[in-house]
JSON list of C-alpha atoms in Angstrom, two decimals:
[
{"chain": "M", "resi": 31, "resn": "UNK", "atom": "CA", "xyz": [49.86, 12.90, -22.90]},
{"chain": "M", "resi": 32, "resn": "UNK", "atom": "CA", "xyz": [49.34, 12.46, -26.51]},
{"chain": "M", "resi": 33, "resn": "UNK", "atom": "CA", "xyz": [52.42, 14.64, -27.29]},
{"chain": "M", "resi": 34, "resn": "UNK", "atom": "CA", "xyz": [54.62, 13.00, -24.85]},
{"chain": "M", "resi": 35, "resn": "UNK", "atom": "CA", "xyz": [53.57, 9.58, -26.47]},
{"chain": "M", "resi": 36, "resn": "UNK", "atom": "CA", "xyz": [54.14, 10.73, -30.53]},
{"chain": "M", "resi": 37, "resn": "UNK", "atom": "CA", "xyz": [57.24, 12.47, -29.20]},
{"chain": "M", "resi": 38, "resn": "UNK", "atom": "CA", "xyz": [58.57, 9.12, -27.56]},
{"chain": "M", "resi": 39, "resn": "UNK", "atom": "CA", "xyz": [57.39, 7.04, -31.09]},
{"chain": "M", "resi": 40, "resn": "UNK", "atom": "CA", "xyz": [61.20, 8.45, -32.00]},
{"chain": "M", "resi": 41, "resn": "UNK", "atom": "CA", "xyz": [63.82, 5.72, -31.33]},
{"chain": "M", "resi": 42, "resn": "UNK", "atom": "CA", "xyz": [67.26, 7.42, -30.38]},
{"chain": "M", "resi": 43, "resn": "UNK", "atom": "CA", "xyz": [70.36, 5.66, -31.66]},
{"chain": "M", "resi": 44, "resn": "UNK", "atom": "CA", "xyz": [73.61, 5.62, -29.34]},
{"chain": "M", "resi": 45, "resn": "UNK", "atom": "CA", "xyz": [74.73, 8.92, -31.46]},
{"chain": "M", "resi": 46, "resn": "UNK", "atom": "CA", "xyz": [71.64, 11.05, -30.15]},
{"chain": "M", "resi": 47, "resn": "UNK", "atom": "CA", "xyz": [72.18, 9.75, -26.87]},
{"chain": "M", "resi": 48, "resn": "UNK", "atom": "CA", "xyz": [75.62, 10.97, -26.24]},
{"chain": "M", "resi": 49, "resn": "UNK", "atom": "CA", "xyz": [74.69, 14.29, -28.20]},
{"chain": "M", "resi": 50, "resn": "UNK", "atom": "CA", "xyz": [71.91, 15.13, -25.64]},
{"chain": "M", "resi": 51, "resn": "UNK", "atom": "CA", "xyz": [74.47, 13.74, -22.11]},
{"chain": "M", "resi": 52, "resn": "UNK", "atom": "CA", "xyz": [77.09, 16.50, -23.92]},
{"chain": "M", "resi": 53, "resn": "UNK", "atom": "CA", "xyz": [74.74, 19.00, -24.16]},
{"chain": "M", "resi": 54, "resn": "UNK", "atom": "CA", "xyz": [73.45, 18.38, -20.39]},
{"chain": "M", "resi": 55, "resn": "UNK", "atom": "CA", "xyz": [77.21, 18.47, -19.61]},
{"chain": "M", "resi": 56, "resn": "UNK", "atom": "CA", "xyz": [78.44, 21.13, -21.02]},
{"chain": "M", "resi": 57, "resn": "UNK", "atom": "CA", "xyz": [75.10, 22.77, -19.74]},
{"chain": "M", "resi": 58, "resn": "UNK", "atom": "CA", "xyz": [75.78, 22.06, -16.35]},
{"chain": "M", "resi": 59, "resn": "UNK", "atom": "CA", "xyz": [79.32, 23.68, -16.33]},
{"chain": "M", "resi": 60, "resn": "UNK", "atom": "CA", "xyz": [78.29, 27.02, -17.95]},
{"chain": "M", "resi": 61, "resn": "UNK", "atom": "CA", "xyz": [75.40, 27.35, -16.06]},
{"chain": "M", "resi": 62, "resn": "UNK", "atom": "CA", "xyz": [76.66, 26.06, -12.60]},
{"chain": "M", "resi": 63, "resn": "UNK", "atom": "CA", "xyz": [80.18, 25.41, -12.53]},
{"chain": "M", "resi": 64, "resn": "UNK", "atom": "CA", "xyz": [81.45, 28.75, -14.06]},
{"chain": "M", "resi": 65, "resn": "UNK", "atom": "CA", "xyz": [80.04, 30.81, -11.90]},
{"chain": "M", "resi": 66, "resn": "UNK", "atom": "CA", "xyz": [81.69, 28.55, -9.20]},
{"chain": "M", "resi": 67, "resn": "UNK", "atom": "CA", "xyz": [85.01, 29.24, -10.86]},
{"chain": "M", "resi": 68, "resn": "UNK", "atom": "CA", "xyz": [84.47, 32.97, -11.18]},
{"chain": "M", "resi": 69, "resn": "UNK", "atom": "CA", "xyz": [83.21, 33.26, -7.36]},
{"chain": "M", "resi": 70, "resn": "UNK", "atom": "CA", "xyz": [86.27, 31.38, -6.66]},
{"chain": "M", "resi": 71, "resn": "UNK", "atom": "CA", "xyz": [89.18, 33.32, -9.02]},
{"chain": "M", "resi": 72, "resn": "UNK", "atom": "CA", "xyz": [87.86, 36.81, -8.28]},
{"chain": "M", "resi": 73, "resn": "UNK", "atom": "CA", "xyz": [87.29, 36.48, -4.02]},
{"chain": "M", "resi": 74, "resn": "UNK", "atom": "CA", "xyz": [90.60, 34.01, -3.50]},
{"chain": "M", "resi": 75, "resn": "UNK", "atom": "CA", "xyz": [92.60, 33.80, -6.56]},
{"chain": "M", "resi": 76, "resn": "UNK", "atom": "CA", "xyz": [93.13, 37.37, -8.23]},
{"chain": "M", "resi": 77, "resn": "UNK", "atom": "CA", "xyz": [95.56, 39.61, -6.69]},
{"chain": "M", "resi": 78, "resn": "UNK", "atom": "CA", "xyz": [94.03, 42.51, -7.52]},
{"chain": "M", "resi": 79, "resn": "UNK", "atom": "CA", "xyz": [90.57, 41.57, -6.18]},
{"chain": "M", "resi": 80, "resn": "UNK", "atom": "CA", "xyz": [90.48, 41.79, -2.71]},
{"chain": "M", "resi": 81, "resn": "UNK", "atom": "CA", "xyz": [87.54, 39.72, -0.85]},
{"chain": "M", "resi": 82, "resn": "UNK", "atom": "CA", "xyz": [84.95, 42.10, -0.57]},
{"chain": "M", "resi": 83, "resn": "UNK", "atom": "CA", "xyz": [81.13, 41.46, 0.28]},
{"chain": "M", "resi": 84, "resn": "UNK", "atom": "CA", "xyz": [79.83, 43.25, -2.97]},
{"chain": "M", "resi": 85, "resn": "UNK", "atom": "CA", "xyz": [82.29, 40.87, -5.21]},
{"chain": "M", "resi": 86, "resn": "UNK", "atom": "CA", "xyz": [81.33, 37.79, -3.01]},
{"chain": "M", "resi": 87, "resn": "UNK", "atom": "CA", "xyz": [77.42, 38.54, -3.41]},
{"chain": "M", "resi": 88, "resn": "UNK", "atom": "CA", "xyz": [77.54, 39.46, -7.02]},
{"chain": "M", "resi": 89, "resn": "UNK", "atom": "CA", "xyz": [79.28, 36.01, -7.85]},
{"chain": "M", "resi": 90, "resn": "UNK", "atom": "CA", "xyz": [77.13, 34.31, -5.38]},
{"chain": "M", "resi": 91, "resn": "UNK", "atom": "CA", "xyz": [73.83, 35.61, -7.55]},
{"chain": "M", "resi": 92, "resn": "UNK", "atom": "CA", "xyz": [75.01, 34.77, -10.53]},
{"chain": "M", "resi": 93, "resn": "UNK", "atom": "CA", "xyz": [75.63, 31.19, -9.13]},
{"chain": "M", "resi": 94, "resn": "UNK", "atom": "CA", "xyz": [71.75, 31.07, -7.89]},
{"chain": "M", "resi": 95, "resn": "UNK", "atom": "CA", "xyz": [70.53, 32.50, -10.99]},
{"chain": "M", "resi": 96, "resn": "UNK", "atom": "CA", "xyz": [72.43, 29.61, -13.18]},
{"chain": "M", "resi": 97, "resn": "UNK", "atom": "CA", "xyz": [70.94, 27.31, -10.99]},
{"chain": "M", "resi": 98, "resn": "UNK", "atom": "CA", "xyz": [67.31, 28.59, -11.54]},
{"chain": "M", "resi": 99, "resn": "UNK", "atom": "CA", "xyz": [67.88, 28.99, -15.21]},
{"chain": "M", "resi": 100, "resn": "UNK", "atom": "CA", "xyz": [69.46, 25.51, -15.49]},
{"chain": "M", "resi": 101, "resn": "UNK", "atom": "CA", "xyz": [66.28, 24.10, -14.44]},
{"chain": "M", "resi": 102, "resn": "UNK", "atom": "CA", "xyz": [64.07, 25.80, -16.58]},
{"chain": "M", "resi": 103, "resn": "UNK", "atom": "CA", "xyz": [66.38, 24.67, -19.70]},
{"chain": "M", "resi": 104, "resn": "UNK", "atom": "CA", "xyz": [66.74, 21.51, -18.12]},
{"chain": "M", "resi": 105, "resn": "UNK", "atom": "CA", "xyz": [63.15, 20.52, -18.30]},
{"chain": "M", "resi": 106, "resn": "UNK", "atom": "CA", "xyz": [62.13, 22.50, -21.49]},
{"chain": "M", "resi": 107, "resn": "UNK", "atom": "CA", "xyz": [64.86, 21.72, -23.34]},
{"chain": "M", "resi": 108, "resn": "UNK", "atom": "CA", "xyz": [65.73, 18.16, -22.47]},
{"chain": "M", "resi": 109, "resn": "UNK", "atom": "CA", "xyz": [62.59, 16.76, -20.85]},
{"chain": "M", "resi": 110, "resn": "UNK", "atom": "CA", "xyz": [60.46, 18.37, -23.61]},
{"chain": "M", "resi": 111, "resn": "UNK", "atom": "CA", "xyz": [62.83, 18.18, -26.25]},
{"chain": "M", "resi": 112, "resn": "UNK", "atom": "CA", "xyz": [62.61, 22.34, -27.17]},
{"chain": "M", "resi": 113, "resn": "UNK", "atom": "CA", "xyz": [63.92, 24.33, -30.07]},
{"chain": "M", "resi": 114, "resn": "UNK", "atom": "CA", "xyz": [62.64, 27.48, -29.03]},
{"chain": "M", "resi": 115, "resn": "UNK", "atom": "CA", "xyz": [65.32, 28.00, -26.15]},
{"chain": "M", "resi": 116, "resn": "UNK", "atom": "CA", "xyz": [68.19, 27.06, -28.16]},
{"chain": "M", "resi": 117, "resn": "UNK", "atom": "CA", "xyz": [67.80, 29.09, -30.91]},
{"chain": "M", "resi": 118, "resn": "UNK", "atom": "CA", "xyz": [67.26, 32.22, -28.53]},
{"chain": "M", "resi": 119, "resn": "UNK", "atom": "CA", "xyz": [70.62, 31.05, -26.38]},
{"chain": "M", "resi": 120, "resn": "UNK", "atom": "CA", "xyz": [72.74, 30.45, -29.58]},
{"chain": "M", "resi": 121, "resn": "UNK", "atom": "CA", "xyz": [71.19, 33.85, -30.45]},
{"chain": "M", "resi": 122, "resn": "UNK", "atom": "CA", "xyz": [72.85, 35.81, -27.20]},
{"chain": "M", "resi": 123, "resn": "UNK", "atom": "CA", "xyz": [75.75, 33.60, -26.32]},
{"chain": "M", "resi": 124, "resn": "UNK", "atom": "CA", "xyz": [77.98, 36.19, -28.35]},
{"chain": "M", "resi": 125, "resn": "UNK", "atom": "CA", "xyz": [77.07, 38.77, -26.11]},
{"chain": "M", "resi": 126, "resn": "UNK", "atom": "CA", "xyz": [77.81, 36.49, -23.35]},
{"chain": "M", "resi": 127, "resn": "UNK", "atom": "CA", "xyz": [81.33, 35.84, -24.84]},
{"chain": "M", "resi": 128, "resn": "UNK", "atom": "CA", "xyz": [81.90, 39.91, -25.23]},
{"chain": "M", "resi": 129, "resn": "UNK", "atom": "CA", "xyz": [80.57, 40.42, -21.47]},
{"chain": "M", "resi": 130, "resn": "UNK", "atom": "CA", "xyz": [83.18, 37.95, -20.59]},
{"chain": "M", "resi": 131, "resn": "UNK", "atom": "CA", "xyz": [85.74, 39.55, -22.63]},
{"chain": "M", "resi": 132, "resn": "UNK", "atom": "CA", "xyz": [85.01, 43.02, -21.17]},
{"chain": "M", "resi": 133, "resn": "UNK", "atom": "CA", "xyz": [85.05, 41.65, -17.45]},
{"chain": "M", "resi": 134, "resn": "UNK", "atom": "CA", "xyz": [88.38, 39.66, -17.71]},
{"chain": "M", "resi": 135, "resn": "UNK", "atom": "CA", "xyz": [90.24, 42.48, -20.17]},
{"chain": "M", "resi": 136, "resn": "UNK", "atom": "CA", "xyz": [91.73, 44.62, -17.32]},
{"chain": "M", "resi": 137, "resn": "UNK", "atom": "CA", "xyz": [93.06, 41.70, -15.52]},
{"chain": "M", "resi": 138, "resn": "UNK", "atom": "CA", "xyz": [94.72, 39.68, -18.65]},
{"chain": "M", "resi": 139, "resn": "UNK", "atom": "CA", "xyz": [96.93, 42.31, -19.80]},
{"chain": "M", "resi": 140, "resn": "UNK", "atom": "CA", "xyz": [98.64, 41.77, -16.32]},
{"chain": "M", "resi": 141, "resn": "UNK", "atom": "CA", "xyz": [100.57, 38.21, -16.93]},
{"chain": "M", "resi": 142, "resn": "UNK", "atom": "CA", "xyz": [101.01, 38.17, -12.88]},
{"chain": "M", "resi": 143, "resn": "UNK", "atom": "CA", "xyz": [96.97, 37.38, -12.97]},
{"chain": "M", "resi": 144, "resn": "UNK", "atom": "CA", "xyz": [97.63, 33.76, -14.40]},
{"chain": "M", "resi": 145, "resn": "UNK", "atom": "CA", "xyz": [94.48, 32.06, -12.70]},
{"chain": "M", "resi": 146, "resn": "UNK", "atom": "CA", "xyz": [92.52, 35.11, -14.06]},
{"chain": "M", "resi": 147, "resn": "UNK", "atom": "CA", "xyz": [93.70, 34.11, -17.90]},
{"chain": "M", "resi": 148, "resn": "UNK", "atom": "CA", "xyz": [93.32, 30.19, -17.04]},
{"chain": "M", "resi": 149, "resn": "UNK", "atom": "CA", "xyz": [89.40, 31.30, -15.75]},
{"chain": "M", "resi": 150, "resn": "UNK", "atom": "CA", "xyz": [89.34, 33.01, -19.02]},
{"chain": "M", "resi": 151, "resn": "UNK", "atom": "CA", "xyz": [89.92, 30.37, -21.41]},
{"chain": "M", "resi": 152, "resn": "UNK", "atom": "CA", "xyz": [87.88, 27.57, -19.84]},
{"chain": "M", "resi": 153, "resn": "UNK", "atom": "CA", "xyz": [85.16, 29.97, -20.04]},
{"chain": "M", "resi": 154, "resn": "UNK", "atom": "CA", "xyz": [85.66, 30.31, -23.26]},
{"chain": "M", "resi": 155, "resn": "UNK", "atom": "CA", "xyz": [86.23, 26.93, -24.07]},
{"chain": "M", "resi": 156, "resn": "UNK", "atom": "CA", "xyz": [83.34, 25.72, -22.37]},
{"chain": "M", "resi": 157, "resn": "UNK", "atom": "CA", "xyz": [81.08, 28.21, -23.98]},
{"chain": "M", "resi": 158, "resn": "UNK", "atom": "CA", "xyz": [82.26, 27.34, -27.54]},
{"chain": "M", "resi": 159, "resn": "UNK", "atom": "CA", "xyz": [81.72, 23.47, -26.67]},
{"chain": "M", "resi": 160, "resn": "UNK", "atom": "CA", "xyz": [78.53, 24.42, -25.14]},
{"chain": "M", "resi": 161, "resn": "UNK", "atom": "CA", "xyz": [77.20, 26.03, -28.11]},
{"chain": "M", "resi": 162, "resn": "UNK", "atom": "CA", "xyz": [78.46, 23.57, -30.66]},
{"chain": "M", "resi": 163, "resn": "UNK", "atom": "CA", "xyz": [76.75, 20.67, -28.26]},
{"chain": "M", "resi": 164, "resn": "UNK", "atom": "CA", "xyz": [73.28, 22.95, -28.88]},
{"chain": "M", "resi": 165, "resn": "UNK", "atom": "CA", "xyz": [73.58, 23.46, -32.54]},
{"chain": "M", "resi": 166, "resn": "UNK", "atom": "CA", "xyz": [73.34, 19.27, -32.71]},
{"chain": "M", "resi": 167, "resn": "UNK", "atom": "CA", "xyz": [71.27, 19.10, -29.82]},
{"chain": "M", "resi": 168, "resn": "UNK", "atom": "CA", "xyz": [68.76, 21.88, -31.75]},
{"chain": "M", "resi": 169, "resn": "UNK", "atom": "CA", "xyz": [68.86, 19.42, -35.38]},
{"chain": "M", "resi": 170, "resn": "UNK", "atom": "CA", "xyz": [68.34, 16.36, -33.06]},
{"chain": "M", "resi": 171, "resn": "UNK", "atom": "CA", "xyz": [65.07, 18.24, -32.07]},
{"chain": "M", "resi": 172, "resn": "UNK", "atom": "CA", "xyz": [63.81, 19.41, -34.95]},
{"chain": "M", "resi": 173, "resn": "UNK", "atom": "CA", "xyz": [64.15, 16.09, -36.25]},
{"chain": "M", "resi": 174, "resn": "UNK", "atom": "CA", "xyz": [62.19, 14.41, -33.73]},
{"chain": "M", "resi": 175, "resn": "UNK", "atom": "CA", "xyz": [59.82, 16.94, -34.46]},
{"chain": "M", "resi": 176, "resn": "UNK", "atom": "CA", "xyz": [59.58, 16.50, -37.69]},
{"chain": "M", "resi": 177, "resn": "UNK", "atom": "CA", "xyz": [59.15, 12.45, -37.04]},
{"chain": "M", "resi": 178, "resn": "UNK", "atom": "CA", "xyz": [55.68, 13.44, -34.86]},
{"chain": "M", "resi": 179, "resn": "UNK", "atom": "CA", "xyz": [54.36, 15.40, -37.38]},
{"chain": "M", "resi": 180, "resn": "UNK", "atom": "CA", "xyz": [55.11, 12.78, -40.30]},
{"chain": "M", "resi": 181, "resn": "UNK", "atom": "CA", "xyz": [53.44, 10.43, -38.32]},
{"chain": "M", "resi": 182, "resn": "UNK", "atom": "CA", "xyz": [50.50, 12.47, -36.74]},
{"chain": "M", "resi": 183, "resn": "UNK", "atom": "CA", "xyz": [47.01, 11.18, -37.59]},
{"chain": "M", "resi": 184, "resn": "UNK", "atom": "CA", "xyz": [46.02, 14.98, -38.76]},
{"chain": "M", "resi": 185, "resn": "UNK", "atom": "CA", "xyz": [48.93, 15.14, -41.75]},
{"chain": "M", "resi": 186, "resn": "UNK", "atom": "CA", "xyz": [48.50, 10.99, -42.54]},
{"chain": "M", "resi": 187, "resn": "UNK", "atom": "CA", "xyz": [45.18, 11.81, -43.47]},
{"chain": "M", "resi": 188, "resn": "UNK", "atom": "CA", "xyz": [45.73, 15.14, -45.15]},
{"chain": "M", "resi": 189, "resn": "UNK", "atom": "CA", "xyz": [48.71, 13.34, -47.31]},
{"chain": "M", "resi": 190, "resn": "UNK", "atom": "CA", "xyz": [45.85, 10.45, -48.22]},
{"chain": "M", "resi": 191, "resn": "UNK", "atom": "CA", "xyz": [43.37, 13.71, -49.31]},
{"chain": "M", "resi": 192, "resn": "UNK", "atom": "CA", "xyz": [46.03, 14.75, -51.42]},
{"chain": "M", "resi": 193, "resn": "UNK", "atom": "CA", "xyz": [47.64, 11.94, -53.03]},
{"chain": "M", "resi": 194, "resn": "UNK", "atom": "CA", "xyz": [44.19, 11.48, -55.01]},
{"chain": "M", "resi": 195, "resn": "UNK", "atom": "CA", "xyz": [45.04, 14.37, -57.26]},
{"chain": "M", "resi": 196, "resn": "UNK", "atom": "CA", "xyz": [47.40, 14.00, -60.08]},
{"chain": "M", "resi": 197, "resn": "UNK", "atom": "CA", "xyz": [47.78, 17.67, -61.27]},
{"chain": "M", "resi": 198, "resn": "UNK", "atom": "CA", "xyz": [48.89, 20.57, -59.64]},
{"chain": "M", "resi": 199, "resn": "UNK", "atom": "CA", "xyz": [45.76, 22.90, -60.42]},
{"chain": "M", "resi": 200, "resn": "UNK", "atom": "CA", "xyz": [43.93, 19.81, -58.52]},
{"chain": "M", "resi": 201, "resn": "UNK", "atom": "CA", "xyz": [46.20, 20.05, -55.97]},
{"chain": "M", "resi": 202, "resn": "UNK", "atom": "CA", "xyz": [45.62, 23.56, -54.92]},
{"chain": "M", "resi": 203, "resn": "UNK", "atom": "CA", "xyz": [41.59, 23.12, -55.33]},
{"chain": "M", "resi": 204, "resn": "UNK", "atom": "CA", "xyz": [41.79, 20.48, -52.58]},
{"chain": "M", "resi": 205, "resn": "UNK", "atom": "CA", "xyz": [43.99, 21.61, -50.71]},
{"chain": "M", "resi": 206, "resn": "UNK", "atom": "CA", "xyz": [42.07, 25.35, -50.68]},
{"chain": "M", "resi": 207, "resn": "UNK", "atom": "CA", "xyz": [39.14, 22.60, -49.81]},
{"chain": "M", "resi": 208, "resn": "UNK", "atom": "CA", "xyz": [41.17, 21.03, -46.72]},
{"chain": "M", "resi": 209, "resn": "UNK", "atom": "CA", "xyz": [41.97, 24.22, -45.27]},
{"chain": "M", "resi": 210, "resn": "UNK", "atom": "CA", "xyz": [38.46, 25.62, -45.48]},
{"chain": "M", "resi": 211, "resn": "UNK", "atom": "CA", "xyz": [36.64, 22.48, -44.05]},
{"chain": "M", "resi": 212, "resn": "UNK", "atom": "CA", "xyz": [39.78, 22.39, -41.33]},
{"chain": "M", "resi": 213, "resn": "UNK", "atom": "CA", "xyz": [37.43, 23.91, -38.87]},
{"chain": "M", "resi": 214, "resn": "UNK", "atom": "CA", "xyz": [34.89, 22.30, -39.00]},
{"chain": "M", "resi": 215, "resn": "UNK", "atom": "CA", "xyz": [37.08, 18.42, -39.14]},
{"chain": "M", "resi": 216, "resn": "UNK", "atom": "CA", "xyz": [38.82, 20.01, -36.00]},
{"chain": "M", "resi": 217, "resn": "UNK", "atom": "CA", "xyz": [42.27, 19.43, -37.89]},
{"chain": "M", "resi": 218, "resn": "UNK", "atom": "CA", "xyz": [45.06, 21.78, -37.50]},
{"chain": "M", "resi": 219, "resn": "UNK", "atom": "CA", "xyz": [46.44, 23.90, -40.85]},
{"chain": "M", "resi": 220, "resn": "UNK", "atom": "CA", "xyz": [49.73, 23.43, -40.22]},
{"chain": "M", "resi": 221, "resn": "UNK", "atom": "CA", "xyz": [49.34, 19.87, -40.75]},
{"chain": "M", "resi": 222, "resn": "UNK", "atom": "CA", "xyz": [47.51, 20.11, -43.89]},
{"chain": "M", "resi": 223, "resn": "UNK", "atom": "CA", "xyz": [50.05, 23.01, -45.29]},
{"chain": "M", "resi": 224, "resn": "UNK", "atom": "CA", "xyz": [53.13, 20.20, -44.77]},
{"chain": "M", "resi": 225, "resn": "UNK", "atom": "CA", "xyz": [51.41, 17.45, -46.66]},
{"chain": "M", "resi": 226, "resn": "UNK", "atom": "CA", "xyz": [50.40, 19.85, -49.58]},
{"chain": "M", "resi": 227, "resn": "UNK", "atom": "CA", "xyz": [53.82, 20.71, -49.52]},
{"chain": "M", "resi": 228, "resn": "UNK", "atom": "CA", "xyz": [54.99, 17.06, -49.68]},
{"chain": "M", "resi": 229, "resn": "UNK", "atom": "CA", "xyz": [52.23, 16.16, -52.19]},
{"chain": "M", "resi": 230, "resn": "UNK", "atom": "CA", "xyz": [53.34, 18.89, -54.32]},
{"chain": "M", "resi": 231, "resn": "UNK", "atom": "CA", "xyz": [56.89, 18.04, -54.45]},
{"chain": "M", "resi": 232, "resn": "UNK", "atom": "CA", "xyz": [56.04, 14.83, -55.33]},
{"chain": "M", "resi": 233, "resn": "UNK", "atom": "CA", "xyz": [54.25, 16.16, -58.02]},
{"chain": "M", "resi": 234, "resn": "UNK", "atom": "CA", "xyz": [56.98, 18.02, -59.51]},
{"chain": "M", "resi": 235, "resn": "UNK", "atom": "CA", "xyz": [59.47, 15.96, -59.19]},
{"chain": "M", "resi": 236, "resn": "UNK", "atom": "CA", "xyz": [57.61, 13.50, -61.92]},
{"chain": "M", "resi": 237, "resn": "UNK", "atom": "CA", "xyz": [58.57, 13.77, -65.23]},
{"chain": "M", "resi": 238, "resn": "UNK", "atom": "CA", "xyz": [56.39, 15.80, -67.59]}
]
């Protein structure tokens, strides 16, 4: 509850809006409507595909494992505002883009398979838009994570320990202090290692 309610402390501007409805868009077509495209060009569109059970049922599960996968993202991503899953899908969407390549290749060197190349290139397109739409949607997070932890109770009053040194040799004695008395306070390290880190950029960045 109390990281729902620092999370929420962050005010989204119009921008941040429409980056996270593009994301959930473009999410929503890779995920769901592509595999609705596929199912469709390869069973009733290609000439070279006949309908066939196997073809039929291998689209199909590909459409219900979108759908399953789009709700996972769906809430961990934007419910919880997640980094973790973005990272790893920006991470594998080139194989994803290769697989593609290597399923479609037979069928574009034929120019009679024109709804085969037109499948193609809005899968493509939609994966490139996709990922672009995650690499702001992944800085959007990180910066509302970044807001929490700036304004956690754990780092305010680390930052407050800290800014009563002047020198960096002071610095690290308290701060070697903070981290050993962490356990017993019940603070966290990580918080304490970010406003050292803050404190001692301030500290260099004063004249000598």
């Amino acid at each position: 509850m109390q990281n729902e309610k620092s999370m929420n402390s962050y005010i989204m501007s119009s921008e941040d809006e429409k980056i996270r409805k593009n994301w959930c868009i473009a999410t929503v077509l890779v995920y769901l409507g592509l595999p609705i495209l596929n199912l469709v060009v390869f069973n009733f569109l290609s000439l070279k595909f006949e309908v066939s059970p196997k073809i039929f049922n291998e689209q199909a599960g590909f459409l219900v494992l979108g759908t399953i996968w789009f709700l996972i993202v769906y809430y961990f991503v934007y419910r919880r505002h997640g980094v973790f899953l973005l990272t790893w899908t920006l991470i594998t969407l080139p194989i994803k883009l290769i697989m593609n390549l290597l399923e479609f290749f037979p069928l574009l060197q034929d120019p009679t398979e024109t709804w085969t190349i037109y499948a193609f290139l809005i899968d493509t397109s939609c994966c490139i838009w996709w990922a672009l739409s995650m690499l702001k949607l992944r800085r959007l997070h990180k910066r509302m994570h970044a807001h929490k932890l700036y304004a956690s109770e754990g780092y305010l009053q680390a930052l407050q320990a800290l800014q009563l040194v002047s020198t960096i040799d002071d610095l690290n004695a308290k701060f070697a202090s903070l981290m050993r008395e962490r356990e017993e306070n019940g603070q966290r390290g990580d918080l304490i290692i970010e406003a050292y880190n803050t404190r001692k950029n301030a500290l260099l960045a004063l004249p000598n």
